[in-house]
PDB file of C-alpha atoms in Angstrom:
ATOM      1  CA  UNK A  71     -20.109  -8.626 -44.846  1.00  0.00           C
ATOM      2  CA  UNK A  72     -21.907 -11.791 -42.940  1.00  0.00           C
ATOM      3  CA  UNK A  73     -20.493 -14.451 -45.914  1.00  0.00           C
ATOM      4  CA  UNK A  74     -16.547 -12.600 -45.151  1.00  0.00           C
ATOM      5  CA  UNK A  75     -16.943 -12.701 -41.592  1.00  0.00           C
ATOM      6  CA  UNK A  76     -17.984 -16.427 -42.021  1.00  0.00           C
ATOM      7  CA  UNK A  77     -15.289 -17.557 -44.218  1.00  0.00           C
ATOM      8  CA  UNK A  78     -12.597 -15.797 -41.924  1.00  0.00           C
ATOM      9  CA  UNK A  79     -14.131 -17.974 -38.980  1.00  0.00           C
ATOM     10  CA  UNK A  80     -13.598 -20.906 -41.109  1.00  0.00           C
ATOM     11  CA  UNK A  81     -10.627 -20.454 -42.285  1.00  0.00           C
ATOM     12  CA  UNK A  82      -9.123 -20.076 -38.414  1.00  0.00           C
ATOM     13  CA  UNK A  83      -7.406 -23.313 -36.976  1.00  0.00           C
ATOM     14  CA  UNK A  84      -9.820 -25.296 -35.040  1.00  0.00           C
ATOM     15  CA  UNK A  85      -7.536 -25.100 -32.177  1.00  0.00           C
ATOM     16  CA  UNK A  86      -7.454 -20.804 -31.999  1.00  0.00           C
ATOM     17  CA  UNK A  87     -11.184 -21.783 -30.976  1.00  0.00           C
ATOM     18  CA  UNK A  88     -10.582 -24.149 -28.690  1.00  0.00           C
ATOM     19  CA  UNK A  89      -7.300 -23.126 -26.433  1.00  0.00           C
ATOM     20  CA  UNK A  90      -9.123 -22.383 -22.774  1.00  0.00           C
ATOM     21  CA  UNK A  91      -8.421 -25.255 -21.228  1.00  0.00           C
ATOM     22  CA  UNK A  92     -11.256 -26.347 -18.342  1.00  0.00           C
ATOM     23  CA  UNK A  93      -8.797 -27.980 -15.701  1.00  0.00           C
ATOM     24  CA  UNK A  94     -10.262 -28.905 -12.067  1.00  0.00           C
ATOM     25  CA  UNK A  95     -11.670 -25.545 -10.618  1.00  0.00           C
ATOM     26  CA  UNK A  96      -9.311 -23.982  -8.263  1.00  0.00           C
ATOM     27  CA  UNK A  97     -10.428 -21.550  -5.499  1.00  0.00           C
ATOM     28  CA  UNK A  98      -9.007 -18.117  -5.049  1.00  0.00           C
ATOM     29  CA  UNK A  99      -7.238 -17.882  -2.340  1.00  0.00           C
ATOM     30  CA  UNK A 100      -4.915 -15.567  -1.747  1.00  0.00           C
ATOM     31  CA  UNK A 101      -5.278 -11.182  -0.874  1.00  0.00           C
ATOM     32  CA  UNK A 102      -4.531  -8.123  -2.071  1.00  0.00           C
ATOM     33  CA  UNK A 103      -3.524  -4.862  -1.390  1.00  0.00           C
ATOM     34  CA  UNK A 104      -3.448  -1.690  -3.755  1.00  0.00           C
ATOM     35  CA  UNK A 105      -1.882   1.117  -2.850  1.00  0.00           C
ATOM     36  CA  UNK A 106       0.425   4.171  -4.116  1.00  0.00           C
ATOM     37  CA  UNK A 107       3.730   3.365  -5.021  1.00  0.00           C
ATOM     38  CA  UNK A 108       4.775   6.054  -2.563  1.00  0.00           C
ATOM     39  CA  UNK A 109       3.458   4.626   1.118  1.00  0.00           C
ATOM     40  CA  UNK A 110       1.482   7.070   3.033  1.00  0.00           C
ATOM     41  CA  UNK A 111       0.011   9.064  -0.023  1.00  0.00           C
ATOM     42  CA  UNK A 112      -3.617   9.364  -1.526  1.00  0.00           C
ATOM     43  CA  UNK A 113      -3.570   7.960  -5.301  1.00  0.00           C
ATOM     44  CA  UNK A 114      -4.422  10.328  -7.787  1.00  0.00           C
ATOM     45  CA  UNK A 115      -4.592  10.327 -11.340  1.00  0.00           C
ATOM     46  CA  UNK A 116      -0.968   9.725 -13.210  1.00  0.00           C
ATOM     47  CA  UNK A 117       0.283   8.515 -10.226  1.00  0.00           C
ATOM     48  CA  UNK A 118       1.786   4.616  -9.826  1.00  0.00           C
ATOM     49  CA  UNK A 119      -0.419   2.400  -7.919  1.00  0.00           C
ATOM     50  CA  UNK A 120       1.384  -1.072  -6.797  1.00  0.00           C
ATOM     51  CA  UNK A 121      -0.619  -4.112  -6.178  1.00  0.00           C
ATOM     52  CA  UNK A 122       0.702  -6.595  -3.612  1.00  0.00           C
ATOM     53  CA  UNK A 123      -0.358 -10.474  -3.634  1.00  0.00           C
ATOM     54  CA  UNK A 124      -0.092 -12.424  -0.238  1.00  0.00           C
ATOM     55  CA  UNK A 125      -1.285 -16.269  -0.020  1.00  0.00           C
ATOM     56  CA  UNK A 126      -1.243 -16.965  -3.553  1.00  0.00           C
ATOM     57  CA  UNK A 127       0.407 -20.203  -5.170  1.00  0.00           C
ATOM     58  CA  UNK A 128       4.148 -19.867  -5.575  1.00  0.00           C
ATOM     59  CA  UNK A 129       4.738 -19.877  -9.228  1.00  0.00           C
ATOM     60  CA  UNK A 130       1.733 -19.023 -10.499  1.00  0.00           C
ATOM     61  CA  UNK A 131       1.275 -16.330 -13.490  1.00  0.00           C
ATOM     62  CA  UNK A 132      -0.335 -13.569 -12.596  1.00  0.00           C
ATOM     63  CA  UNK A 133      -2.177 -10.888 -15.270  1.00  0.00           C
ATOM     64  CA  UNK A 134      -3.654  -7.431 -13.813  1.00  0.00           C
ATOM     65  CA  UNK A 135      -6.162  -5.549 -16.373  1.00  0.00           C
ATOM     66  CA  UNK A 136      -8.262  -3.207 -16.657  1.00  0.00           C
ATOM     67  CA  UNK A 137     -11.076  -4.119 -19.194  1.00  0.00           C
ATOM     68  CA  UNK A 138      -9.154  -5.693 -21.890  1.00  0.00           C
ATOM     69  CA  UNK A 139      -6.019  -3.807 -20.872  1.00  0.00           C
ATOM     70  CA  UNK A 140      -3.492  -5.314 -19.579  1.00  0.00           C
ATOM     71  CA  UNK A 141      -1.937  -3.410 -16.643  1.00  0.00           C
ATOM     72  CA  UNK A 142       1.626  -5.147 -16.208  1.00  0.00           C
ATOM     73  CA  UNK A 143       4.530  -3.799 -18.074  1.00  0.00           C
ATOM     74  CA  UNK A 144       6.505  -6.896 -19.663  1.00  0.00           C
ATOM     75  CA  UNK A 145       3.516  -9.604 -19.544  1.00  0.00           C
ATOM     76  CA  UNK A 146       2.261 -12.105 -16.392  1.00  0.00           C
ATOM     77  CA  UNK A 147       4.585 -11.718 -13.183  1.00  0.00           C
ATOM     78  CA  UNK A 148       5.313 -14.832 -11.646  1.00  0.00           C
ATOM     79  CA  UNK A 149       4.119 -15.500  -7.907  1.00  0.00           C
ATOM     80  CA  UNK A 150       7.268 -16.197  -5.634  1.00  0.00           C
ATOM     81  CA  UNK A 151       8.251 -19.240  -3.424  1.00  0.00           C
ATOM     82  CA  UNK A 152       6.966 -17.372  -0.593  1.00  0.00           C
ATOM     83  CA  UNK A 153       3.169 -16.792  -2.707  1.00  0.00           C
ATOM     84  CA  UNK A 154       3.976 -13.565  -2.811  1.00  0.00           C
ATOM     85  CA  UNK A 155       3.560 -10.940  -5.687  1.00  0.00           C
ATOM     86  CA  UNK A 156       4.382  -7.387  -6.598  1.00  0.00           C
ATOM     87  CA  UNK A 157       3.304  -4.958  -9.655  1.00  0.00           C
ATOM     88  CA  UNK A 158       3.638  -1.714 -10.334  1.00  0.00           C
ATOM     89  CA  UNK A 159       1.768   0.533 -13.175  1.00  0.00           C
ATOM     90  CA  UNK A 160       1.260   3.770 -13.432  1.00  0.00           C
ATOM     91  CA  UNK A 161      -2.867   6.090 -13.820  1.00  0.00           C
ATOM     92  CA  UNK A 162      -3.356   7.804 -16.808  1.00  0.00           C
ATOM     93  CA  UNK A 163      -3.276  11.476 -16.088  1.00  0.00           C
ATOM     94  CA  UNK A 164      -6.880  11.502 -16.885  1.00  0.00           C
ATOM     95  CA  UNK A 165      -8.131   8.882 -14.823  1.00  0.00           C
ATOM     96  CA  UNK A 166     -10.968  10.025 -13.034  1.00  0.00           C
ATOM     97  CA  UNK A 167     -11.735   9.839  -9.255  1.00  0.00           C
ATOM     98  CA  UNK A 168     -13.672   7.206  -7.665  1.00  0.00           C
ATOM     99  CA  UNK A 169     -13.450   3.589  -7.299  1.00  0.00           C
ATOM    100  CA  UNK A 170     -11.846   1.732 -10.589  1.00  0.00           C
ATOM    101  CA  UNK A 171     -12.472  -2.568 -10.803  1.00  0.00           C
ATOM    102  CA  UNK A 172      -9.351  -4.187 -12.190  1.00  0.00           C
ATOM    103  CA  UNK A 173      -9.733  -8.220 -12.599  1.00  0.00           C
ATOM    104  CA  UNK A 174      -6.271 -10.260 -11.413  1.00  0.00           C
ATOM    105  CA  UNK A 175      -6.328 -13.576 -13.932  1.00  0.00           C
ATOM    106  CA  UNK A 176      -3.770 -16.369 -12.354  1.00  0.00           C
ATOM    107  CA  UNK A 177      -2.928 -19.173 -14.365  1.00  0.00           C
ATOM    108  CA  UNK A 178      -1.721 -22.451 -13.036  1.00  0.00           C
ATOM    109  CA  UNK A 179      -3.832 -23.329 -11.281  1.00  0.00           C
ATOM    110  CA  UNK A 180      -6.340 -21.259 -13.040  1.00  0.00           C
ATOM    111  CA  UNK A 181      -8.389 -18.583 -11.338  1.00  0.00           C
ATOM    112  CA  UNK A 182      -9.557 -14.974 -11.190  1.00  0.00           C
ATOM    113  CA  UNK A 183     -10.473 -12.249  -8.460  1.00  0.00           C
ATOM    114  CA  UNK A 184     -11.888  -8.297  -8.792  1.00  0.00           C
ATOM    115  CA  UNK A 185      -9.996  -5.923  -7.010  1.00  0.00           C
ATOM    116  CA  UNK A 186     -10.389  -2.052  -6.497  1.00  0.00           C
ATOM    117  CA  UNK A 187      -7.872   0.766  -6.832  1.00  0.00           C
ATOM    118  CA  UNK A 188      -9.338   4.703  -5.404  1.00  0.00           C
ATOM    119  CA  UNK A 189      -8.567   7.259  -7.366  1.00  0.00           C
ATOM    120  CA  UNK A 190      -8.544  10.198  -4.855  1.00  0.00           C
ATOM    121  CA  UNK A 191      -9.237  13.751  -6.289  1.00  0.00           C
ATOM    122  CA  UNK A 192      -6.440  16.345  -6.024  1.00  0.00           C
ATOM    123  CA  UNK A 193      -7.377  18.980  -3.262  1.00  0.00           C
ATOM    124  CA  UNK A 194      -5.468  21.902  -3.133  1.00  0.00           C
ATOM    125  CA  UNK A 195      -4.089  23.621   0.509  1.00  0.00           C
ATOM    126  CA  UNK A 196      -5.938  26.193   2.061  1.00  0.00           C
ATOM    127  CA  UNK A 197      -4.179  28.241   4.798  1.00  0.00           C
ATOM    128  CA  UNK A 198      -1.131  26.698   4.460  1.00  0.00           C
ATOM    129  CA  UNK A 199      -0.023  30.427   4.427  1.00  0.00           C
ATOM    130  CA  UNK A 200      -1.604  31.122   8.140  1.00  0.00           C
ATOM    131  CA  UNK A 201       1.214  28.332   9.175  1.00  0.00           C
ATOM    132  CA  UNK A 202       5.131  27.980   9.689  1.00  0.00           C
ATOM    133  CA  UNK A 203       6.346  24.357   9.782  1.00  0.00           C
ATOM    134  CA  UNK A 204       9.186  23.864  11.741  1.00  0.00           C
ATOM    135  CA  UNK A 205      10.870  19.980  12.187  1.00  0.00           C
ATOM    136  CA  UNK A 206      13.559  18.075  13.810  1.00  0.00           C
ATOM    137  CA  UNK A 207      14.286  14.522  13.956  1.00  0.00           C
ATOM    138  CA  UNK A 208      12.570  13.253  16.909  1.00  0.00           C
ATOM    139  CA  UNK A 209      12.930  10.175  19.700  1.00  0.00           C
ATOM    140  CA  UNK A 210      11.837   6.263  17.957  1.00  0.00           C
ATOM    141  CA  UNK A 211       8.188   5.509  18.148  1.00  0.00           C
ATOM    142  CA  UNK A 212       6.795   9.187  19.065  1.00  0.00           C
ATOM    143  CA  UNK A 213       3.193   8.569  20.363  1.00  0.00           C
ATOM    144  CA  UNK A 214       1.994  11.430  22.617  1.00  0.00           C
ATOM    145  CA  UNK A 215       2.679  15.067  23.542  1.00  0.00           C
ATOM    146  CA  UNK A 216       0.883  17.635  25.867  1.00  0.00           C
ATOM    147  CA  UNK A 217       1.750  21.178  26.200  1.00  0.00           C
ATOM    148  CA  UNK A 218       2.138  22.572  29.914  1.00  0.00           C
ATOM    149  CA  UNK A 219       1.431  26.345  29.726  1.00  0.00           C
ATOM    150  CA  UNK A 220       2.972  26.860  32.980  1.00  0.00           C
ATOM    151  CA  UNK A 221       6.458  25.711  32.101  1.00  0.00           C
ATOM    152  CA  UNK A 222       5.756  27.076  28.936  1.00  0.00           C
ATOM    153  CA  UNK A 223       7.358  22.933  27.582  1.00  0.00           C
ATOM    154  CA  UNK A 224       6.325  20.424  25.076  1.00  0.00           C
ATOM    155  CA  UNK A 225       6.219  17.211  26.640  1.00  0.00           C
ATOM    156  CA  UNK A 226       6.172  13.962  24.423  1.00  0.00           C
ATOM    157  CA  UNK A 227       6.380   9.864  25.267  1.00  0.00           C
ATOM    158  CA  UNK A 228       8.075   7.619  23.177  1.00  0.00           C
ATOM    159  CA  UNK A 229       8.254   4.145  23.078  1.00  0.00           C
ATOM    160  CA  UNK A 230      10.504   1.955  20.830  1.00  0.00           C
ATOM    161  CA  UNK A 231      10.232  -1.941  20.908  1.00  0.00           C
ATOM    162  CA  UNK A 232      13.360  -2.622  18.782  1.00  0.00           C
ATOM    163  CA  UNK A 233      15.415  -2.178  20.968  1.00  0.00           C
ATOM    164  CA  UNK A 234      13.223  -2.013  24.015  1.00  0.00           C
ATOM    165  CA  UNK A 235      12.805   1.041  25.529  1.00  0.00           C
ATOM    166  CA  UNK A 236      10.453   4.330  26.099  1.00  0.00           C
ATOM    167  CA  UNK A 237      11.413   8.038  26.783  1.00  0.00           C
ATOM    168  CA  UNK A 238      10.221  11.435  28.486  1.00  0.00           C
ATOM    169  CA  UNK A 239      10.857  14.415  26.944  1.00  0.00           C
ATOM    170  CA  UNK A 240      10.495  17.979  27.716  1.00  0.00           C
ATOM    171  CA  UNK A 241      10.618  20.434  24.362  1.00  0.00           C
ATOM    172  CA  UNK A 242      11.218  23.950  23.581  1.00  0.00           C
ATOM    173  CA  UNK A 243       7.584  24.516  22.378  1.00  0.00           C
ATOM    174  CA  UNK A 244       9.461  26.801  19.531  1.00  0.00           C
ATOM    175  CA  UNK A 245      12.275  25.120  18.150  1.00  0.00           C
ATOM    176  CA  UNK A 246      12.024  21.753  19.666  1.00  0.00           C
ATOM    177  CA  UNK A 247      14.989  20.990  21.470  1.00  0.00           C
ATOM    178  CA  UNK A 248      15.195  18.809  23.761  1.00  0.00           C
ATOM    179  CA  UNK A 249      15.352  20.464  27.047  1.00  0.00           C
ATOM    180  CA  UNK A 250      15.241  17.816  29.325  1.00  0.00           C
ATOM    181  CA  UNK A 251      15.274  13.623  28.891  1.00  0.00           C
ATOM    182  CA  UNK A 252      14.250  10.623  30.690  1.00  0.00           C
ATOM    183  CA  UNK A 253      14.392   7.239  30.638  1.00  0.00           C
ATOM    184  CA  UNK A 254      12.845   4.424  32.771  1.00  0.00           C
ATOM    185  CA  UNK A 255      14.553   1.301  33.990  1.00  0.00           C
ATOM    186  CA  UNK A 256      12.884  -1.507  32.120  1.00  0.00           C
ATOM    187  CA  UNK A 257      10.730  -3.885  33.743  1.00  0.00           C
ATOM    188  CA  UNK A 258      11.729  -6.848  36.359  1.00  0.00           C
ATOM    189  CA  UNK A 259      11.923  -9.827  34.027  1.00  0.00           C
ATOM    190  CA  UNK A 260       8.543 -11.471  35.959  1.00  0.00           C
ATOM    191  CA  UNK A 261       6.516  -8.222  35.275  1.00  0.00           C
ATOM    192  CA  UNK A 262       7.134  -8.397  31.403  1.00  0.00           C
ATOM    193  CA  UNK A 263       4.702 -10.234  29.207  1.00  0.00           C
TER     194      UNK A 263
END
């Protein structure tokens, strides 16, 4: 077995042995961000998980893997003008909870970083039946509400920035209709900062 696995070494190019190429060192530099590939969701197992690159070097080509894996469908993804980057794989449905290391390998300039993607557990509802959800499309940039037992209202603040502007309301604790609205003057051009 040693004298076949010998001759098959020598009978490889010299060059299959010798194709990392040691340029100058470059630093990592840019940041990541794993997430779902729905916003605002845990990621469990089977779901896709999308990796975002900021600050890297535009055109740069960028591998994700996971062991010897690799991760992105369709080979490296190229870094954009802006050194921005984008992929998108899916868990395996048996992918198990916790904290999984995947290693980003850039080439050109040549460098590598470790990264982490959480694999939340599934957790069922409990007492979702002791509930009634009831919702309607609300005021921009909804921030606070207080109930007032005695006028038996929901009140809520809102404050939008695009376009500038914030907003009273009073609310049908029940159905949440808007019962009654207000809405300040805005501010004397030398108050605003």
């Amino acid at each position: 077995m040693g004298a076949a696995l010998a001759l098959a070494m020598l009978s490889l190019p010299m060059g299959a042995l010798a194709e990392a190429r040691f340029d100058a060192p470059a630093e990592f530099t840019g940041r990541f961000r794993v997430g779902p590939e729905m916003p605002g969701k845990p990621v469990h197992s089977g779901d896709g998980v999308r990796v975002q690159g900021m600050g890297l070097v535009p055109g740069q080509s960028v591998t994700l893997q996971k062991g010897l894996a690799v991760l992105n469908p369709g080979g490296p993804a190229t870094v954009d003008d802006e050194g921005n980057l984008s992929l998108g794989f899916t868990l395996p449905e048996d992918a198990e909870t916790g904290l999984h290391k995947l290693v980003v390998i850039a080439e050109n300039p040549s460098t590598a970083t470790v990264i982490d993607v959480k694999v939340s557990p599934r957790i069922p509802l409990s007492g979702e039946d002791l509930f009634s959800r009831h919702g309607v499309k609300g005021a921009a940039g909804l921030y606070q509400s207080a109930y007032s037992a005695a006028s038996d209202a929901l009140f809520v603040a809102a404050s939008s920035f695009r376009p500038r502007g914030s907003t009273l309301q009073k609310l049908d604790p029940e159905t949440l209709e808007v019962l009654a609205e207000i809405t300040p003057p805005e501010l004397p051009e030398d108050l605003r900062q």
